[in-house]
mmCIF file with all atom_site columns, C-alpha atoms in Angstrom:
data_model
loop_
_atom_site.group_PDB
_atom_site.id
_atom_site.type_symbol
_atom_site.label_atom_id
_atom_site.label_alt_id
_atom_site.label_comp_id
_atom_site.label_asym_id
_atom_site.label_entity_id
_atom_site.label_seq_id
_atom_site.pdbx_PDB_ins_code
_atom_site.Cartn_x
_atom_site.Cartn_y
_atom_site.Cartn_z
_atom_site.occupancy
_atom_site.B_iso_or_equiv
_atom_site.pdbx_formal_charge
_atom_site.auth_seq_id
_atom_site.auth_comp_id
_atom_site.auth_asym_id
_atom_site.auth_atom_id
_atom_site.pdbx_PDB_model_num
ATOM 1   C CA . MET A 1 1   ? -16.225 -40.890 -4.099  1.00 52.00 ? 6   MET A CA 1
ATOM 2   C CA . GLN A 1 2   ? -12.748 -39.614 -4.668  1.00 49.00 ? 7   GLN A CA 1
ATOM 3   C CA . ASP A 1 3   ? -13.316 -38.325 -8.676  1.00 52.00 ? 8   ASP A CA 1
ATOM 4   C CA . ILE A 1 4   ? -16.342 -36.296 -7.714  1.00 48.00 ? 9   ILE A CA 1
ATOM 5   C CA . ALA A 1 5   ? -14.004 -34.759 -4.398  1.00 47.00 ? 10  ALA A CA 1
ATOM 6   C CA . TYR A 1 6   ? -11.745 -33.880 -6.968  1.00 45.00 ? 11  TYR A CA 1
ATOM 7   C CA . ALA A 1 7   ? -14.185 -32.094 -9.047  1.00 48.00 ? 12  ALA A CA 1
ATOM 8   C CA . GLY A 1 8   ? -15.743 -30.733 -6.319  1.00 50.00 ? 13  GLY A CA 1
ATOM 9   C CA . VAL A 1 9   ? -12.220 -29.258 -5.699  1.00 46.00 ? 14  VAL A CA 1
ATOM 10  C CA . MET A 1 10  ? -11.124 -28.324 -8.958  1.00 51.00 ? 15  MET A CA 1
ATOM 11  C CA . ALA A 1 11  ? -14.367 -26.425 -9.738  1.00 51.00 ? 16  ALA A CA 1
ATOM 12  C CA . GLU A 1 12  ? -13.929 -24.448 -7.034  1.00 59.00 ? 17  GLU A CA 1
ATOM 13  C CA . GLY A 1 13  ? -11.194 -23.481 -8.035  1.00 85.00 ? 18  GLY A CA 1
ATOM 14  C CA . LEU A 1 14  ? -12.121 -22.185 -11.299 1.00 84.00 ? 19  LEU A CA 1
ATOM 15  C CA . ARG A 1 15  ? -14.656 -20.395 -9.491  1.00 84.00 ? 20  ARG A CA 1
ATOM 16  C CA . GLU A 1 16  ? -12.361 -18.287 -7.588  1.00 90.00 ? 21  GLU A CA 1
ATOM 17  C CA . ARG A 1 17  ? -10.174 -17.809 -10.314 1.00 90.00 ? 22  ARG A CA 1
ATOM 18  C CA . LYS A 1 18  ? -12.763 -16.523 -11.982 1.00 90.00 ? 23  LYS A CA 1
ATOM 19  C CA . LYS A 1 19  ? -14.017 -14.168 -9.429  1.00 89.00 ? 24  LYS A CA 1
ATOM 20  C CA . ARG A 1 20  ? -10.271 -13.030 -8.932  1.00 89.00 ? 25  ARG A CA 1
ATOM 21  C CA . GLU A 1 21  ? -10.250 -12.985 -13.355 1.00 92.00 ? 26  GLU A CA 1
ATOM 22  C CA . THR A 1 22  ? -13.530 -10.470 -12.959 1.00 93.00 ? 27  THR A CA 1
ATOM 23  C CA . ARG A 1 23  ? -12.345 -7.642  -9.866  1.00 91.00 ? 28  ARG A CA 1
ATOM 24  C CA . GLN A 1 24  ? -9.188  -7.562  -11.573 1.00 91.00 ? 29  GLN A CA 1
ATOM 25  C CA . ARG A 1 25  ? -10.749 -6.802  -14.865 1.00 93.00 ? 30  ARG A CA 1
ATOM 26  C CA . ILE A 1 26  ? -13.486 -4.152  -13.537 1.00 95.00 ? 31  ILE A CA 1
ATOM 27  C CA . SER A 1 27  ? -10.305 -2.719  -11.367 1.00 91.00 ? 32  SER A CA 1
ATOM 28  C CA . ASP A 1 28  ? -8.008  -1.873  -14.272 1.00 92.00 ? 33  ASP A CA 1
ATOM 29  C CA . LEU A 1 29  ? -10.532 -0.238  -16.966 1.00 94.00 ? 34  LEU A CA 1
ATOM 30  C CA . ALA A 1 30  ? -12.334 0.801   -13.682 1.00 94.00 ? 35  ALA A CA 1
ATOM 31  C CA . THR A 1 31  ? -8.687  3.034   -13.751 1.00 91.00 ? 36  THR A CA 1
ATOM 32  C CA . GLY A 1 32  ? -8.110  3.480   -16.911 1.00 92.00 ? 37  GLY A CA 1
ATOM 33  C CA . LEU A 1 33  ? -11.463 5.645   -17.248 1.00 94.00 ? 38  LEU A CA 1
ATOM 34  C CA . PHE A 1 34  ? -10.338 7.759   -13.883 1.00 93.00 ? 39  PHE A CA 1
ATOM 35  C CA . LEU A 1 35  ? -7.257  8.570   -15.502 1.00 91.00 ? 40  LEU A CA 1
ATOM 36  C CA . GLU A 1 36  ? -8.334  9.245   -18.935 1.00 92.00 ? 41  GLU A CA 1
ATOM 37  C CA . ARG A 1 37  ? -11.585 11.619  -17.175 1.00 92.00 ? 42  ARG A CA 1
ATOM 38  C CA . GLY A 1 38  ? -10.133 12.128  -13.179 1.00 91.00 ? 43  GLY A CA 1
ATOM 39  C CA . PHE A 1 39  ? -12.594 10.225  -10.647 1.00 93.00 ? 44  PHE A CA 1
ATOM 40  C CA . GLU A 1 40  ? -15.458 12.594  -9.513  1.00 92.00 ? 45  GLU A CA 1
ATOM 41  C CA . ALA A 1 41  ? -16.557 12.478  -13.722 1.00 93.00 ? 46  ALA A CA 1
ATOM 42  C CA . VAL A 1 42  ? -16.216 8.476   -13.993 1.00 94.00 ? 47  VAL A CA 1
ATOM 43  C CA . THR A 1 43  ? -19.749 6.605   -12.467 1.00 95.00 ? 48  THR A CA 1
ATOM 44  C CA . ILE A 1 44  ? -20.152 2.921   -11.355 1.00 95.00 ? 49  ILE A CA 1
ATOM 45  C CA . ALA A 1 45  ? -23.538 3.029   -14.192 1.00 96.00 ? 50  ALA A CA 1
ATOM 46  C CA . GLU A 1 46  ? -20.188 3.725   -16.623 1.00 95.00 ? 51  GLU A CA 1
ATOM 47  C CA . ILE A 1 47  ? -17.739 1.371   -14.847 1.00 95.00 ? 52  ILE A CA 1
ATOM 48  C CA . ALA A 1 48  ? -20.286 -1.357  -15.450 1.00 96.00 ? 53  ALA A CA 1
ATOM 49  C CA . GLU A 1 49  ? -21.106 -0.749  -18.727 1.00 95.00 ? 54  GLU A CA 1
ATOM 50  C CA . VAL A 1 50  ? -17.338 -0.679  -19.791 1.00 94.00 ? 55  VAL A CA 1
ATOM 51  C CA . ALA A 1 51  ? -16.874 -4.069  -17.885 1.00 94.00 ? 56  ALA A CA 1
ATOM 52  C CA . ASP A 1 52  ? -20.410 -5.663  -18.993 1.00 94.00 ? 57  ASP A CA 1
ATOM 53  C CA . VAL A 1 53  ? -21.464 -6.227  -16.026 1.00 94.00 ? 58  VAL A CA 1
ATOM 54  C CA . SER A 1 54  ? -23.932 -5.377  -13.193 1.00 95.00 ? 59  SER A CA 1
ATOM 55  C CA . VAL A 1 55  ? -23.848 -2.371  -11.196 1.00 95.00 ? 60  VAL A CA 1
ATOM 56  C CA . ASN A 1 56  ? -24.562 -4.677  -8.401  1.00 95.00 ? 61  ASN A CA 1
ATOM 57  C CA . THR A 1 57  ? -21.784 -6.476  -9.349  1.00 95.00 ? 62  THR A CA 1
ATOM 58  C CA . VAL A 1 58  ? -19.551 -3.628  -9.227  1.00 95.00 ? 63  VAL A CA 1
ATOM 59  C CA . TYR A 1 59  ? -20.681 -2.867  -5.492  1.00 95.00 ? 64  TYR A CA 1
ATOM 60  C CA . ASN A 1 60  ? -19.731 -7.119  -4.519  1.00 94.00 ? 65  ASN A CA 1
ATOM 61  C CA . TYR A 1 61  ? -16.728 -6.365  -5.667  1.00 93.00 ? 66  TYR A CA 1
ATOM 62  C CA . PHE A 1 62  ? -15.046 -2.583  -4.611  1.00 93.00 ? 67  PHE A CA 1
ATOM 63  C CA . PRO A 1 63  ? -18.374 -1.006  -1.812  1.00 92.00 ? 68  PRO A CA 1
ATOM 64  C CA . ALA A 1 64  ? -17.334 2.363   -2.625  1.00 92.00 ? 69  ALA A CA 1
ATOM 65  C CA . LYS A 1 65  ? -15.897 3.915   -6.032  1.00 93.00 ? 70  LYS A CA 1
ATOM 66  C CA . GLU A 1 66  ? -12.506 4.714   -3.990  1.00 93.00 ? 71  GLU A CA 1
ATOM 67  C CA . ASP A 1 67  ? -12.229 0.517   -3.395  1.00 90.00 ? 72  ASP A CA 1
ATOM 68  C CA . LEU A 1 68  ? -11.620 0.411   -6.972  1.00 90.00 ? 73  LEU A CA 1
ATOM 69  C CA . PHE A 1 69  ? -8.776  3.228   -7.680  1.00 89.00 ? 74  PHE A CA 1
ATOM 70  C CA . LEU A 1 70  ? -7.068  2.031   -4.354  1.00 87.00 ? 75  LEU A CA 1
ATOM 71  C CA . ASP A 1 71  ? -7.910  -1.478  -4.609  1.00 80.00 ? 76  ASP A CA 1
ATOM 72  C CA . ARG A 1 72  ? -3.890  -1.587  -3.305  1.00 71.00 ? 77  ARG A CA 1
ATOM 73  C CA . SER A 1 73  ? -3.822  0.186   -0.937  1.00 69.00 ? 78  SER A CA 1
ATOM 74  C CA . ARG A 1 74  ? -4.421  -3.349  0.729   1.00 68.00 ? 79  ARG A CA 1
ATOM 75  C CA . GLY A 1 75  ? -1.269  -4.490  0.703   1.00 76.00 ? 80  GLY A CA 1
ATOM 76  C CA . ILE A 1 76  ? 0.347   -0.848  2.317   1.00 84.00 ? 81  ILE A CA 1
ATOM 77  C CA . VAL A 1 77  ? -2.314  -1.324  5.298   1.00 88.00 ? 82  VAL A CA 1
ATOM 78  C CA . ASP A 1 78  ? 0.661   -3.801  7.008   1.00 92.00 ? 83  ASP A CA 1
ATOM 79  C CA . ARG A 1 79  ? 3.734   -3.180  4.970   1.00 94.00 ? 84  ARG A CA 1
ATOM 80  C CA . LEU A 1 80  ? 5.262   -1.604  7.519   1.00 96.00 ? 85  LEU A CA 1
ATOM 81  C CA . SER A 1 81  ? 4.340   -4.357  9.618   1.00 96.00 ? 86  SER A CA 1
ATOM 82  C CA . ARG A 1 82  ? 5.069   -7.160  7.592   1.00 96.00 ? 87  ARG A CA 1
ATOM 83  C CA . TRP A 1 83  ? 9.024   -5.962  7.243   1.00 97.00 ? 88  TRP A CA 1
ATOM 84  C CA . VAL A 1 84  ? 8.628   -5.513  11.379  1.00 97.00 ? 89  VAL A CA 1
ATOM 85  C CA . ARG A 1 85  ? 7.558   -9.191  11.768  1.00 96.00 ? 90  ARG A CA 1
ATOM 86  C CA . GLY A 1 86  ? 10.572  -10.321 9.411   1.00 96.00 ? 91  GLY A CA 1
ATOM 87  C CA . ARG A 1 87  ? 13.291  -8.024  11.085  1.00 96.00 ? 92  ARG A CA 1
ATOM 88  C CA . ASP A 1 88  ? 17.041  -10.153 11.407  1.00 95.00 ? 93  ASP A CA 1
ATOM 89  C CA . ASP A 1 89  ? 18.207  -11.522 14.233  1.00 95.00 ? 94  ASP A CA 1
ATOM 90  C CA . GLY A 1 90  ? 19.587  -8.813  16.308  1.00 95.00 ? 95  GLY A CA 1
ATOM 91  C CA . GLU A 1 91  ? 17.547  -5.796  13.924  1.00 97.00 ? 96  GLU A CA 1
ATOM 92  C CA . SER A 1 92  ? 15.760  -2.906  15.356  1.00 97.00 ? 97  SER A CA 1
ATOM 93  C CA . ALA A 1 93  ? 11.846  -2.119  14.486  1.00 98.00 ? 98  ALA A CA 1
ATOM 94  C CA . ALA A 1 94  ? 12.662  0.724   12.916  1.00 98.00 ? 99  ALA A CA 1
ATOM 95  C CA . GLY A 1 95  ? 16.079  -0.251  11.106  1.00 98.00 ? 100 GLY A CA 1
ATOM 96  C CA . ALA A 1 96  ? 13.618  -3.953  9.358   1.00 98.00 ? 101 ALA A CA 1
ATOM 97  C CA . VAL A 1 97  ? 11.856  -0.642  7.743   1.00 98.00 ? 102 VAL A CA 1
ATOM 98  C CA . LEU A 1 98  ? 14.568  1.586   6.970   1.00 98.00 ? 103 LEU A CA 1
ATOM 99  C CA . ARG A 1 99  ? 16.563  -1.163  5.404   1.00 98.00 ? 104 ARG A CA 1
ATOM 100 C CA . GLU A 1 100 ? 13.625  -2.225  3.170   1.00 98.00 ? 105 GLU A CA 1
ATOM 101 C CA . LEU A 1 101 ? 12.094  1.370   2.249   1.00 98.00 ? 106 LEU A CA 1
ATOM 102 C CA . ARG A 1 102 ? 15.586  1.524   0.854   1.00 98.00 ? 107 ARG A CA 1
ATOM 103 C CA . ALA A 1 103 ? 15.960  -1.518  -1.016  1.00 98.00 ? 108 ALA A CA 1
ATOM 104 C CA . GLU A 1 104 ? 12.815  -0.006  -2.820  1.00 97.00 ? 109 GLU A CA 1
ATOM 105 C CA . VAL A 1 105 ? 13.650  3.018   -3.432  1.00 98.00 ? 110 VAL A CA 1
ATOM 106 C CA . GLU A 1 106 ? 17.333  2.088   -4.686  1.00 98.00 ? 111 GLU A CA 1
ATOM 107 C CA . SER A 1 107 ? 15.641  -0.413  -7.050  1.00 98.00 ? 112 SER A CA 1
ATOM 108 C CA . VAL A 1 108 ? 13.633  2.053   -8.568  1.00 97.00 ? 113 VAL A CA 1
ATOM 109 C CA . SER A 1 109 ? 10.703  0.033   -7.783  1.00 95.00 ? 114 SER A CA 1
ATOM 110 C CA . PRO A 1 110 ? 6.827   0.217   -8.775  1.00 93.00 ? 115 PRO A CA 1
ATOM 111 C CA . ARG A 1 111 ? 5.232   -0.866  -4.968  1.00 91.00 ? 116 ARG A CA 1
ATOM 112 C CA . VAL A 1 112 ? 6.978   2.853   -4.116  1.00 93.00 ? 117 VAL A CA 1
ATOM 113 C CA . GLY A 1 113 ? 5.824   5.055   -7.031  1.00 92.00 ? 118 GLY A CA 1
ATOM 114 C CA . LEU A 1 114 ? 9.022   5.263   -8.667  1.00 95.00 ? 119 LEU A CA 1
ATOM 115 C CA . MET A 1 115 ? 7.955   4.349   -12.819 1.00 92.00 ? 120 MET A CA 1
ATOM 116 C CA . GLU A 1 116 ? 6.681   5.307   -15.668 1.00 87.00 ? 121 GLU A CA 1
ATOM 117 C CA . GLY A 1 117 ? 3.174   6.941   -16.063 1.00 84.00 ? 122 GLY A CA 1
ATOM 118 C CA . TYR A 1 118 ? 3.019   7.759   -11.590 1.00 86.00 ? 123 TYR A CA 1
ATOM 119 C CA . SER A 1 119 ? 2.292   11.290  -12.072 1.00 87.00 ? 124 SER A CA 1
ATOM 120 C CA . ARG A 1 120 ? -0.715  10.413  -13.976 1.00 88.00 ? 125 ARG A CA 1
ATOM 121 C CA . PHE A 1 121 ? -2.007  8.383   -10.686 1.00 87.00 ? 126 PHE A CA 1
ATOM 122 C CA . MET A 1 122 ? -1.017  11.419  -7.820  1.00 88.00 ? 127 MET A CA 1
ATOM 123 C CA . ALA A 1 123 ? -2.508  13.764  -10.485 1.00 90.00 ? 128 ALA A CA 1
ATOM 124 C CA . VAL A 1 124 ? -6.157  11.700  -10.403 1.00 92.00 ? 129 VAL A CA 1
ATOM 125 C CA . ILE A 1 125 ? -5.754  11.843  -6.323  1.00 91.00 ? 130 ILE A CA 1
ATOM 126 C CA . ASP A 1 126 ? -4.352  15.735  -5.951  1.00 89.00 ? 131 ASP A CA 1
ATOM 127 C CA . GLY A 1 127 ? -7.909  16.350  -8.413  1.00 90.00 ? 132 GLY A CA 1
ATOM 128 C CA . SER A 1 128 ? -10.145 14.231  -5.763  1.00 93.00 ? 133 SER A CA 1
ATOM 129 C CA . PRO A 1 129 ? -10.845 15.161  -2.892  1.00 94.00 ? 134 PRO A CA 1
ATOM 130 C CA . ALA A 1 130 ? -12.765 11.542  -1.638  1.00 93.00 ? 135 ALA A CA 1
ATOM 131 C CA . LEU A 1 131 ? -9.461  9.912   -2.822  1.00 94.00 ? 136 LEU A CA 1
ATOM 132 C CA . LYS A 1 132 ? -7.339  12.687  -0.406  1.00 94.00 ? 137 LYS A CA 1
ATOM 133 C CA . ALA A 1 133 ? -9.550  11.922  2.600   1.00 94.00 ? 138 ALA A CA 1
ATOM 134 C CA . ARG A 1 134 ? -9.552  7.408   1.650   1.00 92.00 ? 139 ARG A CA 1
ATOM 135 C CA . LEU A 1 135 ? -5.864  8.074   0.977   1.00 91.00 ? 140 LEU A CA 1
ATOM 136 C CA . TRP A 1 136 ? -5.964  9.971   4.433   1.00 93.00 ? 141 TRP A CA 1
ATOM 137 C CA . ALA A 1 137 ? -7.391  7.071   6.585   1.00 92.00 ? 142 ALA A CA 1
ATOM 138 C CA . VAL A 1 138 ? -5.257  4.319   4.671   1.00 91.00 ? 143 VAL A CA 1
ATOM 139 C CA . GLY A 1 139 ? -2.262  6.087   7.137   1.00 92.00 ? 144 GLY A CA 1
ATOM 140 C CA . GLN A 1 140 ? -4.330  5.937   9.894   1.00 94.00 ? 145 GLN A CA 1
ATOM 141 C CA . ASP A 1 141 ? -4.633  2.451   9.014   1.00 94.00 ? 146 ASP A CA 1
ATOM 142 C CA . VAL A 1 142 ? -0.729  1.560   8.545   1.00 95.00 ? 147 VAL A CA 1
ATOM 143 C CA . LEU A 1 143 ? -0.157  3.426   11.712  1.00 96.00 ? 148 LEU A CA 1
ATOM 144 C CA . ALA A 1 144 ? -2.888  1.323   13.777  1.00 96.00 ? 149 ALA A CA 1
ATOM 145 C CA . ASN A 1 145 ? -1.422  -1.528  12.562  1.00 96.00 ? 150 ASN A CA 1
ATOM 146 C CA . LEU A 1 146 ? 1.885   -0.937  13.089  1.00 97.00 ? 151 LEU A CA 1
ATOM 147 C CA . GLU A 1 147 ? 1.666   -0.265  16.632  1.00 97.00 ? 152 GLU A CA 1
ATOM 148 C CA . ALA A 1 148 ? -1.229  -3.081  17.317  1.00 97.00 ? 153 ALA A CA 1
ATOM 149 C CA . THR A 1 149 ? 2.467   -5.332  15.685  1.00 97.00 ? 154 THR A CA 1
ATOM 150 C CA . LEU A 1 150 ? 4.774   -3.132  17.870  1.00 97.00 ? 155 LEU A CA 1
ATOM 151 C CA . ARG A 1 151 ? 3.040   -4.817  20.977  1.00 97.00 ? 156 ARG A CA 1
ATOM 152 C CA . GLU A 1 152 ? 3.083   -8.315  20.061  1.00 96.00 ? 157 GLU A CA 1
ATOM 153 C CA . GLU A 1 153 ? 6.627   -8.277  19.246  1.00 95.00 ? 158 GLU A CA 1
ATOM 154 C CA . THR A 1 154 ? 7.102   -6.674  22.288  1.00 96.00 ? 159 THR A CA 1
ATOM 155 C CA . GLY A 1 155 ? 4.664   -7.926  24.631  1.00 95.00 ? 160 GLY A CA 1
ATOM 156 C CA . ALA A 1 156 ? 3.037   -4.113  25.426  1.00 95.00 ? 161 ALA A CA 1
ATOM 157 C CA . GLY A 1 157 ? 0.572   -3.500  27.884  1.00 91.00 ? 162 GLY A CA 1
ATOM 158 C CA . PRO A 1 158 ? -2.860  -1.825  26.649  1.00 89.00 ? 163 PRO A CA 1
ATOM 159 C CA . ALA A 1 159 ? -1.179  1.345   28.660  1.00 93.00 ? 164 ALA A CA 1
ATOM 160 C CA . GLU A 1 160 ? 2.463   1.494   27.646  1.00 96.00 ? 165 GLU A CA 1
ATOM 161 C CA . THR A 1 161 ? 2.901   4.269   25.575  1.00 97.00 ? 166 THR A CA 1
ATOM 162 C CA . LEU A 1 162 ? 5.832   3.773   23.679  1.00 97.00 ? 167 LEU A CA 1
ATOM 163 C CA . PRO A 1 163 ? 4.847   1.316   20.954  1.00 97.00 ? 168 PRO A CA 1
ATOM 164 C CA . ALA A 1 164 ? 2.592   4.607   18.916  1.00 97.00 ? 169 ALA A CA 1
ATOM 165 C CA . LEU A 1 165 ? 5.477   6.916   19.808  1.00 97.00 ? 170 LEU A CA 1
ATOM 166 C CA . ILE A 1 166 ? 7.457   4.212   18.023  1.00 98.00 ? 171 ILE A CA 1
ATOM 167 C CA . ALA A 1 167 ? 5.488   3.940   15.537  1.00 98.00 ? 172 ALA A CA 1
ATOM 168 C CA . GLY A 1 168 ? 4.858   7.606   15.002  1.00 97.00 ? 173 GLY A CA 1
ATOM 169 C CA . GLN A 1 169 ? 8.432   8.142   14.294  1.00 97.00 ? 174 GLN A CA 1
ATOM 170 C CA . ILE A 1 170 ? 8.616   4.681   11.931  1.00 98.00 ? 175 ILE A CA 1
ATOM 171 C CA . ASN A 1 171 ? 5.492   6.397   10.502  1.00 97.00 ? 176 ASN A CA 1
ATOM 172 C CA . TRP A 1 172 ? 7.059   9.728   9.482   1.00 97.00 ? 177 TRP A CA 1
ATOM 173 C CA . VAL A 1 173 ? 10.088  7.874   7.694   1.00 97.00 ? 178 VAL A CA 1
ATOM 174 C CA . HIS A 1 174 ? 7.951   6.184   5.844   1.00 97.00 ? 179 HIS A CA 1
ATOM 175 C CA . GLN A 1 175 ? 5.537   8.725   4.994   1.00 96.00 ? 180 GLN A CA 1
ATOM 176 C CA . THR A 1 176 ? 7.424   10.961  4.046   1.00 97.00 ? 181 THR A CA 1
ATOM 177 C CA . ALA A 1 177 ? 9.477   9.712   2.107   1.00 97.00 ? 182 ALA A CA 1
ATOM 178 C CA . MET A 1 178 ? 6.515   8.337   -0.326  1.00 95.00 ? 183 MET A CA 1
ATOM 179 C CA . SER A 1 179 ? 5.133   11.935  -0.516  1.00 94.00 ? 184 SER A CA 1
ATOM 180 C CA . ALA A 1 180 ? 8.133   13.443  -1.593  1.00 96.00 ? 185 ALA A CA 1
ATOM 181 C CA . ILE A 1 181 ? 8.858   10.264  -4.390  1.00 96.00 ? 186 ILE A CA 1
ATOM 182 C CA . GLY A 1 182 ? 4.658   10.658  -4.797  1.00 92.00 ? 187 GLY A CA 1
ATOM 183 C CA . ARG A 1 183 ? 5.409   15.045  -5.132  1.00 93.00 ? 188 ARG A CA 1
ATOM 184 C CA . GLU A 1 184 ? 8.537   14.170  -7.616  1.00 95.00 ? 189 GLU A CA 1
ATOM 185 C CA . MET A 1 185 ? 7.099   12.448  -9.983  1.00 93.00 ? 190 MET A CA 1
ATOM 186 C CA . MET A 1 186 ? 3.933   14.090  -10.276 1.00 91.00 ? 191 MET A CA 1
ATOM 187 C CA . ALA A 1 187 ? 6.048   17.304  -11.244 1.00 91.00 ? 192 ALA A CA 1
ATOM 188 C CA . GLY A 1 188 ? 7.208   14.156  -14.197 1.00 90.00 ? 193 GLY A CA 1
ATOM 189 C CA . ARG A 1 189 ? 11.170  13.671  -13.146 1.00 93.00 ? 194 ARG A CA 1
ATOM 190 C CA . ASP A 1 190 ? 12.608  10.694  -13.960 1.00 95.00 ? 195 ASP A CA 1
ATOM 191 C CA . PRO A 1 191 ? 12.505  7.906   -11.517 1.00 96.00 ? 196 PRO A CA 1
ATOM 192 C CA . LYS A 1 192 ? 16.324  7.120   -10.811 1.00 96.00 ? 197 LYS A CA 1
ATOM 193 C CA . ALA A 1 193 ? 16.560  10.844  -10.387 1.00 97.00 ? 198 ALA A CA 1
ATOM 194 C CA . VAL A 1 194 ? 13.926  11.097  -7.874  1.00 97.00 ? 199 VAL A CA 1
ATOM 195 C CA . SER A 1 195 ? 15.533  7.138   -6.248  1.00 98.00 ? 200 SER A CA 1
ATOM 196 C CA . ARG A 1 196 ? 18.584  8.996   -5.859  1.00 98.00 ? 201 ARG A CA 1
ATOM 197 C CA . GLU A 1 197 ? 16.926  12.152  -3.930  1.00 98.00 ? 202 GLU A CA 1
ATOM 198 C CA . VAL A 1 198 ? 15.343  10.069  -2.161  1.00 98.00 ? 203 VAL A CA 1
ATOM 199 C CA . LEU A 1 199 ? 17.525  7.853   -0.812  1.00 98.00 ? 204 LEU A CA 1
ATOM 200 C CA . VAL A 1 200 ? 19.689  11.245  0.716   1.00 98.00 ? 205 VAL A CA 1
ATOM 201 C CA . LEU A 1 201 ? 16.539  11.842  2.500   1.00 98.00 ? 206 LEU A CA 1
ATOM 202 C CA . ILE A 1 202 ? 16.428  8.479   3.810   1.00 98.00 ? 207 ILE A CA 1
ATOM 203 C CA . ASP A 1 203 ? 19.755  9.380   5.242   1.00 98.00 ? 208 ASP A CA 1
ATOM 204 C CA . GLU A 1 204 ? 18.532  12.374  6.778   1.00 98.00 ? 209 GLU A CA 1
ATOM 205 C CA . MET A 1 205 ? 15.428  11.253  8.392   1.00 98.00 ? 210 MET A CA 1
ATOM 206 C CA . GLU A 1 206 ? 17.520  8.160   9.860   1.00 98.00 ? 211 GLU A CA 1
ATOM 207 C CA . GLY A 1 207 ? 19.809  10.996  11.350  1.00 97.00 ? 212 GLY A CA 1
ATOM 208 C CA . LEU A 1 208 ? 16.646  13.019  13.024  1.00 97.00 ? 213 LEU A CA 1
ATOM 209 C CA . LEU A 1 209 ? 16.104  9.651   14.967  1.00 97.00 ? 214 LEU A CA 1
ATOM 210 C CA . GLY A 1 210 ? 17.202  8.768   18.650  1.00 95.00 ? 215 GLY A CA 1
ATOM 211 C CA . ASP A 1 211 ? 18.903  5.855   19.551  1.00 96.00 ? 216 ASP A CA 1
ATOM 212 C CA . LYS A 1 212 ? 15.150  4.562   21.809  1.00 96.00 ? 217 LYS A CA 1
ATOM 213 C CA . VAL A 1 213 ? 13.703  4.847   18.096  1.00 97.00 ? 218 VAL A CA 1
ATOM 214 C CA . LEU A 1 214 ? 16.746  2.784   16.066  1.00 97.00 ? 219 LEU A CA 1
ATOM 215 C CA . ASN A 1 215 ? 16.981  0.292   18.733  1.00 97.00 ? 220 ASN A CA 1
ATOM 216 C CA . TYR A 1 216 ? 13.255  -0.534  19.635  1.00 97.00 ? 221 TYR A CA 1
ATOM 217 C CA . ALA A 1 217 ? 11.747  -4.269  19.738  1.00 96.00 ? 222 ALA A CA 1
ATOM 218 C CA . ALA A 1 218 ? 15.461  -5.839  18.073  1.00 96.00 ? 223 ALA A CA 1
ATOM 219 C CA . ARG A 1 219 ? 14.898  -8.795  17.709  1.00 91.00 ? 224 ARG A CA 1
ATOM 220 C CA . GLY A 1 220 ? 16.324  -11.021 20.344  1.00 83.00 ? 225 GLY A CA 1
ATOM 221 C CA . ALA A 1 221 ? 16.873  -8.441  22.472  1.00 66.00 ? 226 ALA A CA 1
ATOM 222 C CA . ARG A 1 222 ? 16.333  -9.171  26.121  1.00 53.00 ? 227 ARG A CA 1
#
């Protein structure tokens, strides 16, 4: 009986791995087509043909074509919330985001778009109203997710406005830095040079934040 149970677990693991591999292959091949020809010019049928799967299979993994190109946006939606939840003792929500954002930019991390070839990715977005609209929606999800996290972390009630206001300020810092990176990388700039400039920009934005924002939701504060 133990052998049967073990075999069942292994089979399930293999099925899940195969599904992940199929999903990743479809995403990678679709991204290649988008970069080559532009988002609007590529159809789901073409993607299915190149990936050697059915159109229904593509839709099973990716409900919309935008999901194929922005497949990694799922990790962006909760990025600020993860940083806030992982803040150090005595560190505020804004302090955690500023620290983590600086670390990503200073290390010239691909996670914030500081990499060769990012200009091609941004050019596809720039040429597609559908992708621009989806990115705006992702930004709204980031903001809503952060506000919900601040309410959880501080115990603020639904009628309190401060979590929404603080979330807006923190999100402004992150969004402005990301927009600057995207703009400069799209212009063909060197990632290291962009990193240095965005670090200065982050310092300037921190200087514009008030004490109430910078000290909000400090871990361990009474």
